[in-house]
XYZ file of C-alpha atoms in Angstrom:
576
model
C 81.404 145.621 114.957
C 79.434 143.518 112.570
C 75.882 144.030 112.872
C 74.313 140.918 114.190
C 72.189 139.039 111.767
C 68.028 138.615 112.722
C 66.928 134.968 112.880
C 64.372 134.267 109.739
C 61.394 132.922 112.551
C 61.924 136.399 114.636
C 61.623 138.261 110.966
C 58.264 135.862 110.021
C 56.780 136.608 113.425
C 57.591 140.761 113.747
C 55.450 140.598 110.284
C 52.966 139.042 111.907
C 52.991 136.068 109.196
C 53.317 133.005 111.537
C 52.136 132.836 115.444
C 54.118 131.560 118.326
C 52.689 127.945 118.792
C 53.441 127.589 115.107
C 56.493 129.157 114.908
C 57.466 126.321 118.094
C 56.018 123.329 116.376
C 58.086 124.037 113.063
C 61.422 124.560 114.697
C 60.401 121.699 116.382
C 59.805 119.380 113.039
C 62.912 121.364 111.033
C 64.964 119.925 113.793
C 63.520 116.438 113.941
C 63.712 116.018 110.536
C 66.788 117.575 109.565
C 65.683 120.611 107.464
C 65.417 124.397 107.025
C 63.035 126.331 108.885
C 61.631 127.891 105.986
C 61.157 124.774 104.214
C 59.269 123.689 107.093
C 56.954 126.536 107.245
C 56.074 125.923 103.236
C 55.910 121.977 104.396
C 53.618 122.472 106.864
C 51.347 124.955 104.633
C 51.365 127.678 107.202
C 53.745 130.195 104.436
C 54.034 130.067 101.151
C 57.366 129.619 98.799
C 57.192 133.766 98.110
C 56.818 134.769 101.804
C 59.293 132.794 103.088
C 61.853 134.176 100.046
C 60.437 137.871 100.812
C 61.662 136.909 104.676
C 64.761 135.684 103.570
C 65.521 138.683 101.332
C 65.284 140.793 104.638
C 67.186 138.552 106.781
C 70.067 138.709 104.412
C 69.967 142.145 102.584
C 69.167 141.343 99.446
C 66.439 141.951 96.755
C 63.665 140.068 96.413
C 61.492 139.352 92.463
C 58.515 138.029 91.936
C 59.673 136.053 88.605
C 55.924 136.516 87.618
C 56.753 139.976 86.695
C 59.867 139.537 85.200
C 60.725 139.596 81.220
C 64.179 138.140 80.545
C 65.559 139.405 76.840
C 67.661 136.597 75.280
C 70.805 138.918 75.826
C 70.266 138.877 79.334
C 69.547 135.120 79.166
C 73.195 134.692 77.892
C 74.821 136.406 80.832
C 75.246 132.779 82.340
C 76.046 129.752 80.100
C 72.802 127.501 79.698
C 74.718 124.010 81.153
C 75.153 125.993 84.917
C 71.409 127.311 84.430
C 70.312 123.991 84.087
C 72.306 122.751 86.350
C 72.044 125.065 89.677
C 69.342 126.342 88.967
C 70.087 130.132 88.586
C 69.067 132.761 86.465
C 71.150 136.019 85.111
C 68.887 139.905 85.706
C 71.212 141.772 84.167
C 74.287 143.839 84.872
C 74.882 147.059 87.263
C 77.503 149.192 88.622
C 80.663 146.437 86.262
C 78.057 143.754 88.820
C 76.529 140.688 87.400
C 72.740 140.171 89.238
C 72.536 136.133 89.825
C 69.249 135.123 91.114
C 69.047 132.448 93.688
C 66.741 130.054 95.570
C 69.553 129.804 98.909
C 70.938 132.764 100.382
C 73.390 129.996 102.501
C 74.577 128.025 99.426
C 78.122 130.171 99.602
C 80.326 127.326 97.288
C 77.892 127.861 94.499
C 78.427 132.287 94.748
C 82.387 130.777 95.079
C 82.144 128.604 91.852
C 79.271 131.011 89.885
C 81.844 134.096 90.463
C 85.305 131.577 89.512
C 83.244 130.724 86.174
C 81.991 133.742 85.163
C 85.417 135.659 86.310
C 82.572 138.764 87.413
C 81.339 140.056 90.766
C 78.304 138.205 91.836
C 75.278 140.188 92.916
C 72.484 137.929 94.620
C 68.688 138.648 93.926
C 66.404 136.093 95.806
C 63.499 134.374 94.200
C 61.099 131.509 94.832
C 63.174 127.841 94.103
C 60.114 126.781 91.697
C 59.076 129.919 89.703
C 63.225 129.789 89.103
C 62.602 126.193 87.673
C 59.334 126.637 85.745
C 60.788 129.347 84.441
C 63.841 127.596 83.691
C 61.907 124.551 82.136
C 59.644 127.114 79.969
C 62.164 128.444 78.269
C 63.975 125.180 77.249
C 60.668 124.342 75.745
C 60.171 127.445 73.726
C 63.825 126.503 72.377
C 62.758 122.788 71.706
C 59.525 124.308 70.257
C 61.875 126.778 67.836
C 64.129 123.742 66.773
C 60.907 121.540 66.063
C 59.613 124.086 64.262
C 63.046 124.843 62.288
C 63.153 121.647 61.308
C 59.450 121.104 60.103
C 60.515 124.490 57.946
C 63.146 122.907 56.396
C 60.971 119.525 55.835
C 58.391 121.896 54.186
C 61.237 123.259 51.322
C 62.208 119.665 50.687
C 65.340 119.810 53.159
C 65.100 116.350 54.087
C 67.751 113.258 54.494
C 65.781 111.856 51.793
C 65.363 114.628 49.415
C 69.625 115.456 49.731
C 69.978 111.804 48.647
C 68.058 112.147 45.456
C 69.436 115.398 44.844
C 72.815 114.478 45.576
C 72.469 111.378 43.005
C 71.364 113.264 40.287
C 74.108 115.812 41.113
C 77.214 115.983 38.375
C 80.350 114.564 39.630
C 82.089 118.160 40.141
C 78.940 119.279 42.006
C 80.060 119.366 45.734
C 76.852 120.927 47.166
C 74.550 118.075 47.536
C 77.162 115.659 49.661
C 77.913 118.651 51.707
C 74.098 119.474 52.381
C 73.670 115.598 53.159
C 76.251 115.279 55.563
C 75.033 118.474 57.184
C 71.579 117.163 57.773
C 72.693 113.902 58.880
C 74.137 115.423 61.506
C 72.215 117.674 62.374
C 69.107 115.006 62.802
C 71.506 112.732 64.970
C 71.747 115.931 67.262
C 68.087 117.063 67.239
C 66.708 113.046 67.481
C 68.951 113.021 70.882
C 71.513 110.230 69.301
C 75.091 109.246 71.284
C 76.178 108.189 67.834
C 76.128 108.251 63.977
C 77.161 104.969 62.404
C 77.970 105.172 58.457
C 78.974 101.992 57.283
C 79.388 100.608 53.880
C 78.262 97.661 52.711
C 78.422 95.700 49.219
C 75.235 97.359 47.773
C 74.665 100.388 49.596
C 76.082 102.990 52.667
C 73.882 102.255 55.780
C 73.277 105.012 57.624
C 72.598 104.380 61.433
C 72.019 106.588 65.203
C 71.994 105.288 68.403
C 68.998 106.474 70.375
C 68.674 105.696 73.695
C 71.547 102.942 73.433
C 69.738 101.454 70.316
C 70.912 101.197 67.288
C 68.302 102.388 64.782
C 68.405 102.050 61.204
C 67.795 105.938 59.525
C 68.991 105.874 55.721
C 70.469 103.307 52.920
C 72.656 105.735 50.571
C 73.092 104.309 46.795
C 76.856 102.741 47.137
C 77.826 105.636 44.078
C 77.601 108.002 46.601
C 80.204 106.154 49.167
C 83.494 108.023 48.092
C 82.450 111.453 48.200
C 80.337 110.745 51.999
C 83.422 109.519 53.732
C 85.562 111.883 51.667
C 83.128 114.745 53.660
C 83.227 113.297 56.973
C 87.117 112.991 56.633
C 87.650 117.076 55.431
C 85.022 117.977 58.161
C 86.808 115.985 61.178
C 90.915 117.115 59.787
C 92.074 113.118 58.366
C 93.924 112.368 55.600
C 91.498 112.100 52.894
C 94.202 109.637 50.557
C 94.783 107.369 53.634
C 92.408 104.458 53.370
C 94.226 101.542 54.971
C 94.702 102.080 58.399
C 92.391 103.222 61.455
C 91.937 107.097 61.497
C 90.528 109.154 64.631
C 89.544 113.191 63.974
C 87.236 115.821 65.671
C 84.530 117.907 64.591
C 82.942 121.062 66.336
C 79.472 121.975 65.290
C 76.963 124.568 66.052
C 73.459 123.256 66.295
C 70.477 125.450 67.607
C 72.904 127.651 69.744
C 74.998 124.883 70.823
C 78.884 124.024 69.782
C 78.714 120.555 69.970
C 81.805 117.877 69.226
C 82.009 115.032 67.420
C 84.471 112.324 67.921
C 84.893 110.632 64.834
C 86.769 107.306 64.250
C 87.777 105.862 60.595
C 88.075 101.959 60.959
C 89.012 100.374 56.930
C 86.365 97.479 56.684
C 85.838 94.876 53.511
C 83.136 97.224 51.477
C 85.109 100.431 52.548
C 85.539 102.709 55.525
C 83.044 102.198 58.676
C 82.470 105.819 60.160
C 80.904 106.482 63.640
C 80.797 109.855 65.204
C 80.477 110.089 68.758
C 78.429 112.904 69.723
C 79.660 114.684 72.789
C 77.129 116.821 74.325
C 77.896 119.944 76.886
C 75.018 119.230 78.830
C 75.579 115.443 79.534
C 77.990 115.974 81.760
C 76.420 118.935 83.448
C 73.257 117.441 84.572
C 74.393 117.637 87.934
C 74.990 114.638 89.741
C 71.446 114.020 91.654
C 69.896 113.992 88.397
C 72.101 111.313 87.494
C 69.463 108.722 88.927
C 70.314 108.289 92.559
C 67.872 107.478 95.086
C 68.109 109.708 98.086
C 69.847 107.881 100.371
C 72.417 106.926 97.443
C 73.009 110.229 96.641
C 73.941 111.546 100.203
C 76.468 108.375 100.641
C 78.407 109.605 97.240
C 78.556 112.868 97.952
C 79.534 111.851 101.598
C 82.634 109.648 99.980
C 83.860 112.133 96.977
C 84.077 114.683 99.611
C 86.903 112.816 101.147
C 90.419 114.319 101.390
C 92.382 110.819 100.036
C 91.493 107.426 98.676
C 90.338 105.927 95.395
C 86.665 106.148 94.282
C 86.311 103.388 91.137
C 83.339 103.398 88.904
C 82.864 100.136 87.331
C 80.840 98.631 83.976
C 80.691 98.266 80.189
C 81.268 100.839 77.755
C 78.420 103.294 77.287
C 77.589 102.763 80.578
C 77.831 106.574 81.616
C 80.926 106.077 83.593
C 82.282 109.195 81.959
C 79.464 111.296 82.671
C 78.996 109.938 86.737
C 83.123 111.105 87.302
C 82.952 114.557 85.640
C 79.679 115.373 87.553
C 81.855 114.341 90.810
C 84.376 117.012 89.328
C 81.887 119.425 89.117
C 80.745 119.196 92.273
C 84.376 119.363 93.985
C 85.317 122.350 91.292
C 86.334 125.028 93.556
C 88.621 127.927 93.536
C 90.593 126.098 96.703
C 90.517 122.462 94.809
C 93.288 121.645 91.828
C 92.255 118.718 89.858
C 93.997 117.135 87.392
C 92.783 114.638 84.714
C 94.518 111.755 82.441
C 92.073 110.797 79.729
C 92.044 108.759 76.580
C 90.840 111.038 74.937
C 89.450 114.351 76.794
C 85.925 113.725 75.906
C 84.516 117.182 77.321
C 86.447 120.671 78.212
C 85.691 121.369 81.970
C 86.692 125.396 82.697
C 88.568 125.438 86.077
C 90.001 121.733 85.596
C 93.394 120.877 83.995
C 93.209 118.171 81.670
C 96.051 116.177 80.039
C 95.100 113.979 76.887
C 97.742 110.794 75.922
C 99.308 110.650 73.067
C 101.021 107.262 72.379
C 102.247 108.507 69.379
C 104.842 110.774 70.912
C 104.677 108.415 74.203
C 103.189 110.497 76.730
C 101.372 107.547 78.143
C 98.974 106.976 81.132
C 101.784 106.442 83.453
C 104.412 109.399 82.135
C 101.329 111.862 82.760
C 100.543 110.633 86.289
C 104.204 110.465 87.310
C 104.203 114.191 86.458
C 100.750 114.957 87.811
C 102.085 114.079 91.485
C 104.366 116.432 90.959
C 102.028 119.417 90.321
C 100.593 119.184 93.960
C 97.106 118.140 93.253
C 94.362 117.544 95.311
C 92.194 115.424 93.047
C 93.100 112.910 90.266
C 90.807 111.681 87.553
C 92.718 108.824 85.418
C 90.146 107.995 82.688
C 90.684 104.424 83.050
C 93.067 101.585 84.684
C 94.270 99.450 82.693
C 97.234 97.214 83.951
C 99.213 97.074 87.038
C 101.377 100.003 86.616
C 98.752 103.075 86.318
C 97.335 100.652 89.380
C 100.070 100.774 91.613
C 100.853 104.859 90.584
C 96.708 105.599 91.325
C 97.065 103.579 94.728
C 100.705 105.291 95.951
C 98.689 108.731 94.697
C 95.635 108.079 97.304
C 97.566 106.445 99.855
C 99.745 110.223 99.791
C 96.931 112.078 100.323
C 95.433 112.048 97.029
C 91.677 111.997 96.085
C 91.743 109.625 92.767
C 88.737 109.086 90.412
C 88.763 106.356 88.126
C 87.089 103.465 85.757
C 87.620 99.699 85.562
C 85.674 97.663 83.007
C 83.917 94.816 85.592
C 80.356 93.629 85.896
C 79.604 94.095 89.458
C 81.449 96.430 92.059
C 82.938 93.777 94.329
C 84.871 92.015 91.423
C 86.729 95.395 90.961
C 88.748 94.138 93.688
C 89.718 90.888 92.708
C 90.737 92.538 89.592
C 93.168 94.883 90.762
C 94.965 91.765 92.502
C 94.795 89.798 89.482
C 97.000 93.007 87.458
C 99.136 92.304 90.133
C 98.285 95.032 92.873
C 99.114 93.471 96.574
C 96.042 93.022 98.530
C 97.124 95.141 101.169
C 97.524 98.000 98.937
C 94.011 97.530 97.815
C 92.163 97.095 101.019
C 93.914 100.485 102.587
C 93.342 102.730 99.433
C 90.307 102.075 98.213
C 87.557 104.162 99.985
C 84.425 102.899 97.632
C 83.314 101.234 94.246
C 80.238 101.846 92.047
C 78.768 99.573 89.135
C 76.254 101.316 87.178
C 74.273 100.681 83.916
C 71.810 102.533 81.953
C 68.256 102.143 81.656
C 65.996 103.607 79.435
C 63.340 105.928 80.687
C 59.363 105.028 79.539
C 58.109 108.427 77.728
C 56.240 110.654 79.298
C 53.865 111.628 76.689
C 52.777 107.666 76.103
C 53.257 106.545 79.740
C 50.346 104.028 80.484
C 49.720 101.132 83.153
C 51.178 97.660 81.929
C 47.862 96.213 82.283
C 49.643 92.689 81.293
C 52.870 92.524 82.158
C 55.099 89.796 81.061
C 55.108 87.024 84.106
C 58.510 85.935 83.280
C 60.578 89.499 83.927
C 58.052 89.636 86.499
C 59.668 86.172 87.998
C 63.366 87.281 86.688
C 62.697 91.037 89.253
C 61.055 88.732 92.053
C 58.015 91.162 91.602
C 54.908 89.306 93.630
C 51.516 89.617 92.980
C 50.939 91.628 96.313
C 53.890 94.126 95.390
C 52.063 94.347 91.890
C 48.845 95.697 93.579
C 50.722 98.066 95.437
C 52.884 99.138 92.382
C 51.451 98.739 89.364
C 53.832 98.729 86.477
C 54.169 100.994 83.159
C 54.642 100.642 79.703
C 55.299 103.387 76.838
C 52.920 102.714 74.324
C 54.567 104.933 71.470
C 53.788 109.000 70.429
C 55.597 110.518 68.054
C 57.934 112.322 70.663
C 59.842 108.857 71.725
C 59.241 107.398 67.435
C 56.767 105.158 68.488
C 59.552 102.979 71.005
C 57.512 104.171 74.044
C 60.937 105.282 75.527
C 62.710 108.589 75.872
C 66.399 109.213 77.419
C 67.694 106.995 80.204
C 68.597 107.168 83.975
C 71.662 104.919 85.864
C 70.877 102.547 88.030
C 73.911 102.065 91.056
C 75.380 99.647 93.531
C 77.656 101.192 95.437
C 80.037 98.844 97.845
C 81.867 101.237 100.560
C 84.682 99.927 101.980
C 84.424 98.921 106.155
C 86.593 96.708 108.284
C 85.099 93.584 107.075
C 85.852 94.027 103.214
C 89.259 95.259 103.821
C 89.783 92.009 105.606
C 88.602 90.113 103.037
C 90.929 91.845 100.292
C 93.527 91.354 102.389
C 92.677 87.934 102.200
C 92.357 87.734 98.465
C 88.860 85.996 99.029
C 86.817 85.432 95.573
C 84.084 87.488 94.251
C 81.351 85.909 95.332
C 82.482 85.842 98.828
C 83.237 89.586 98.888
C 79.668 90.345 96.803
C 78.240 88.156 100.016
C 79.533 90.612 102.446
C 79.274 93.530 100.548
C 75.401 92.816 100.369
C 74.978 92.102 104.110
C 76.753 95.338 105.033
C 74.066 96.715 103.119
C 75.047 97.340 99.765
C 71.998 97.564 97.411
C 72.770 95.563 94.081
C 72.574 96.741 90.298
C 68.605 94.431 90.136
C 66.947 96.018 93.595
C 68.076 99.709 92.404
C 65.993 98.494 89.050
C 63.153 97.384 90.893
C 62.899 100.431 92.613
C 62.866 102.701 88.716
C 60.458 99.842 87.972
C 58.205 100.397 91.131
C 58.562 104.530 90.312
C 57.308 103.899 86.906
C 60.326 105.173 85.328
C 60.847 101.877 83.294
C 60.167 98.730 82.651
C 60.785 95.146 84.453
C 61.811 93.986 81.163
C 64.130 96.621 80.491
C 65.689 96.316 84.243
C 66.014 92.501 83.440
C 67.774 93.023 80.106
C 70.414 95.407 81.278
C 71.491 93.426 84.485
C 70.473 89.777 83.715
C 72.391 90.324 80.750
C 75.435 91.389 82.683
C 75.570 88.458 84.630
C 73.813 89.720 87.917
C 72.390 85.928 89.539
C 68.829 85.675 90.512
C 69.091 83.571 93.019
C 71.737 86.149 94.513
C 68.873 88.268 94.807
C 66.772 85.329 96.131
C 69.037 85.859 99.366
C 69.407 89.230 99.793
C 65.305 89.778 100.197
C-alpha cells in the first residue's frame, strides 16, 4: 500500500515554522480566496518563498536548491530549449543515472512534467526551487545574452562593419567582386533581427533602393542604397531564399533560415515585380513569438481565466478576429501550446505554416498542385482529431466544413478578418453559413489589436496630456488624479520613439442563450455588439483604457489603434 502523503501545514508546523492560530487563519484565507496554502503563508509574510519550497520538497520527495548557490555552465543551460525556459519557467541541473534534472516552482503542475518529458523525449527528474530566484535567474541570463549581442555588434561597428560602411565598400567593389553585396545583405539582416523588426522592406525606386524595418508595427526608414547596386541586392536575397534568379515578371515567395546570436530564425520572403524593379519584404518569424505563453499575451486576469476556460472545451469553434499584423497568429498557436499534450492530436491547415510546433501536425496548401483549404480539412476529419486550427476562413465552404467539424465533436481554431468580434457573425451568414449553424457551433469570438508598449528605460508621467485622446478614451479629470498617465520620452534602447515591443488588447464575446437567439435571427451588428456588451463583454477601447491606466501605453496610442478601426465613441458613451 501506497504510503500516504503528509499535508504541507502538518510538515510547516512539526518544524516548528508556523503556529496553530496561524496555521488556522491561512487555511482559512487560501480557502476564501481561492489559493495555495503555501502561497498564503508567503502572502501573509509569516514564511518565506525558500521555506515554503524546502516544505514542499519534503512533502513530495524531492530535492530542494537554493539557486543562490548554483552555477549553470552554458552546456547545461542547453539541456532544455530557451523558448520552454522562457516560457514555463524551468531550468535544466544536469543529467544523472540516462535522467534529465528539471527544476520547478510546482510540485502539482503534472501536464507541464507530461509535456516537458513528450518534448524532450527524456525521463524527467524534478528538483524544487523558489518560483522567483527561477525567474531572476531566468531574466539574468537573457540579459547577459542581450549584453553579448550589444556588445558583438558595437565590435563589429568598431572594425567598420556597419550598413553604411558595406554600402561604400560594396560601391567601390569591381563588378565580379561578390563579397561586399553578400556582407550587406548579411548585416541587413542581421540588424532587422537584433533592432526587434517583424519585417525588412527593400524596395526600389527610380533613384535609389530604400531600405526599410518595421519596428513595433512602424515602418522606419534605415538605408537608401545607390540604384547601381539594385541587381546584385535582389539577385542575393533571391539565391539566399531558393527563387529563380532570371524570373522577374511575376510574384515570387521563398524561405530563408538564419542563425543569429544562437537562434535559427526564418524569413518569409515575398518577390512582388513593381515599376522601378522588384519590391522585397522579408517577414521575420521569430521562435519565441509564439512561445510567450499565452498570459503574457496581454490579458487581464479575469480575461485570461475565461480563455483558458473556453479553449479547454471538448467541441465548438473559437474565432479570433482583426487586421493583418494583428497577432492573430501568435494568440492561436499559444492556445496550441497550451492544449499540446501527449493525449491531444491537433491538426493545422495554414497558408503558409508560419512556425514549426514539435508535437503538432501541420499541413501547408499548395494551390499549385490543388491541395486547397477544403481538400486538407476533408482529410483532416478523417485522421480522428481532437483539435483543428484552419489558418483562416475564407468563403462559405471551409465555413460550413469548420462548423460540421465542431458540431462532431471537434475543437476548431480559426481567423476571420472583421473589426469587432460581434460582426464575425454576421459575416459567416453573409458567406452563406445558415444562422442556425452559427449560433449552435460557435462557442466564443475574440477581436484583438496591438498596442505598443511605452519603454521602460524612458517611462515618465505625461505631465500634459493631449485633452482630445483624453476626450476620444472618456478619461475624466477625477480618473486622471487617480491614474496619472505616461509618456516615453526617448533613450537610446527604444531609438528615441519612447516605445519598446507591444501587448494585445482583447474583447472577447462568449456565446449565451441570448446571442444565439439573435444569430438565429440574423439581427445586424450593432444589435448583437448591444447585447454582447450588456452580457458583459468588455470592448477593444475599455481593455485600452485599462493598459492606459497601468501605464503600459498611451491614450493616444489606444485611440489610434481602435478609433482607427472603427470602434464608436459614443458606443462607449453607453456602456460606462
Amino acid at each position: 500500500m501506497a504510503k500516504k502523503r503528509r499535508h504541507l501545514g502538518e510538515i510547516l508546523y512539526s518544524q516548528k515554522l508556523v503556529d496553530k492560530p496561524g496555521l488556522i487563519k491561512a487555511l482559512k484565507k487560501a480557502k476564501a480566496e481561492n489559493k495555495r496554502l503555501g502561497e498564503m503563508l508567503v502572502m501573509l509574510g509569516m514564511l518565506t518563498e525558500d521555506q515554503v519550497m524546502q516544505a514542499l520538497a519534503k512533502q513530495f520527495g524531492y530535492q530542494y536548491v537554493n539557486l543562490d548557490d548554483v552555477e549553470f555552465s552554458q552546456s547545461t543551460l542547453k539541456l532544455i530549449p530557451d523558448e520552454l525556459v522562457k516560457k514555463h519557467f524551468v531550468l535544466p541541473l544536469g543529467r544523472e543515472n540516462g535522467r534529465l534534472k528539471v527544476i520547478i516552482s510546482d510540485p502539482l503542475d503534472l501536464d507541464l512534467l507530461d509535456m516537458l518529458q513528450f518534448r524532450l523525449n527524456t525521463e524527467i527528474e524534478c528538483v524544487l526551487a523558489s518560483p522567483s530566484k527561477i525567474r531572476t535567474h531566468i531574466l539574468h541570463t537573457m540579459d547577459e545574452v542581450r549584453s553579448s549581442i550589444d556588445a558583438t555588434a558595437a565590435e563589429l561597428a568598431a572594425q567598420g562593419h556597419t550598413i553604411e560602411a558595406e554600402i561604400r565598400r560594396a560601391a567601390e567593389a569591381e563588378d565580379d567582386d561578390e563579397g561586399p553585396i553578400i556582407r550587406l545583405v548579411n548585416l541587413i539582416i542581421d540588424e532587422a533581427v537584433r533592432l526587434r523588426a517583424s519585417d525588412i522592406h527593400v524596395e526600389p525606386m527610380s533613384d535609389r533602393v530604400r531600405v526599410r524595418y518595421r519596428i513595433d508595427g512602424v515602418c522606419v526608414e534605415r538605408d537608401n542604397i545607390p540604384k547601381s547596386m539594385q541587381a546584385p541586392l535582389l539577385a542575393r536575397l533571391k539565391i539566399l531564399s531558393g527563387m529563380d534568379i532570371g524570373e522577374r515578371r511575376l510574384p515570387q515567395d521563398g524561405r530563408i533560415k538564419r542563425a543569429i546570436d544562437g537562434q535559427d530564425i526564418d524569413f518569409r520572403v515575398s518577390a512582388l515585380p513593381a515599376y522601378h524593379g522588384e519590391s522585397t519584404v522579408l517577414r521575420i518569424l521569430r521562435p519565441e513569438s509564439v512561445n510567450i505563453g499565452i498570459q503574457a499575451i496581454g490579458f487581464e486576469p479575469e480575461d485570461y481565466e475565461r480563455f483558458v476556460q473556453i479553449i479547454k472545451r471538448p467541441n465548438g469553434i473559437f474565432l479570433v478576429t482583426g487586421p493583418t499584423g494583428s497577432g492573430k497568429t501568435t494568440t492561436l498557436y499559444s492556445a496550441l501550446q497550451e492544449l499540446n499534450r501527449p493525449d491531444k492530436k491537433i491538426i493545422t491547415a495554414e497558408d503558409p505554416v508560419e512556425y514549426n510546433i514539435a508535437g503538432i501536425n501541420q499541413c501547408q496548401v499548395r494551390t499549385e498542385i490543388e491541395l486547397t483549404f477544403e481538400k486538407i480539412l476533408r482529410s483532416m476529419l478523417r485522421q480522428a482529431p481532437n483539435i483543428i486550427l484552419i489558418g483562416e476562413i475564407r468563403d462559405g465552404i471551409v465555413a460550413d466544413i469548420a462548423i460540421q467539424a465542431a458540431l462532431t465533436g471537434h475543437l476548431v481554431f480559426s481567423t476571420l478578418h472583421t473589426n469587432d468580434a460581434p460582426s464575425a457573425i454576421t459575416r459567416l451568414i453573409d458567406m452563406g453559413v445558415k444562422p442556425f449553424l452559427v449560433a449552435s457551433s460557435i462557442q466564443a469570438i475574440m477581436a484583438q489589436r496591438l498596442l505598443r508598449v511605452i519603454c521602460s528605460e524612458c517611462k515618465t508621467v505625461n505631465e500634459n496630456p493631449d485633452p482630445h485622446y483624453l476626450r476620444l478614451l472618456k478619461i475624466s479629470p477625477e480618473e486622471l488624479k487617480k491614474h496619472p498617465v505616461y509618456k516615453g520620452a526617448g533613450c537610446s534602447r527604444c531609438q528615441g520613439t519612447g516605445f519598446r515591443g507591444r501587448i494585445a488588447i482583447f474583447e472577447m464575446l462568449e456565446m449565451n442563450n441570448e446571442m444565439r437567439e439573435l444569430a438565429f435571427q440574423r439581427a445586424p451588428a450593432g444589435e448583437l455588439r448591444r447585447a454582447a456588451v450588456a452580457s458583459g463583454m468588455k470592448t477593444l477601447l475599455q481593455d485600452g483604457r485599462i493598459k492606459v491606466f497601468k501605464g503600459i501605453s498611451t491614450p493616444e496610442e489606444v485611440a489610434k489603434v481602435t478609433q482607427a478601426e472603427g470602434v464608436v465613441v459614443d458606443d462607449v458613451e453607453n456602456q460606462e
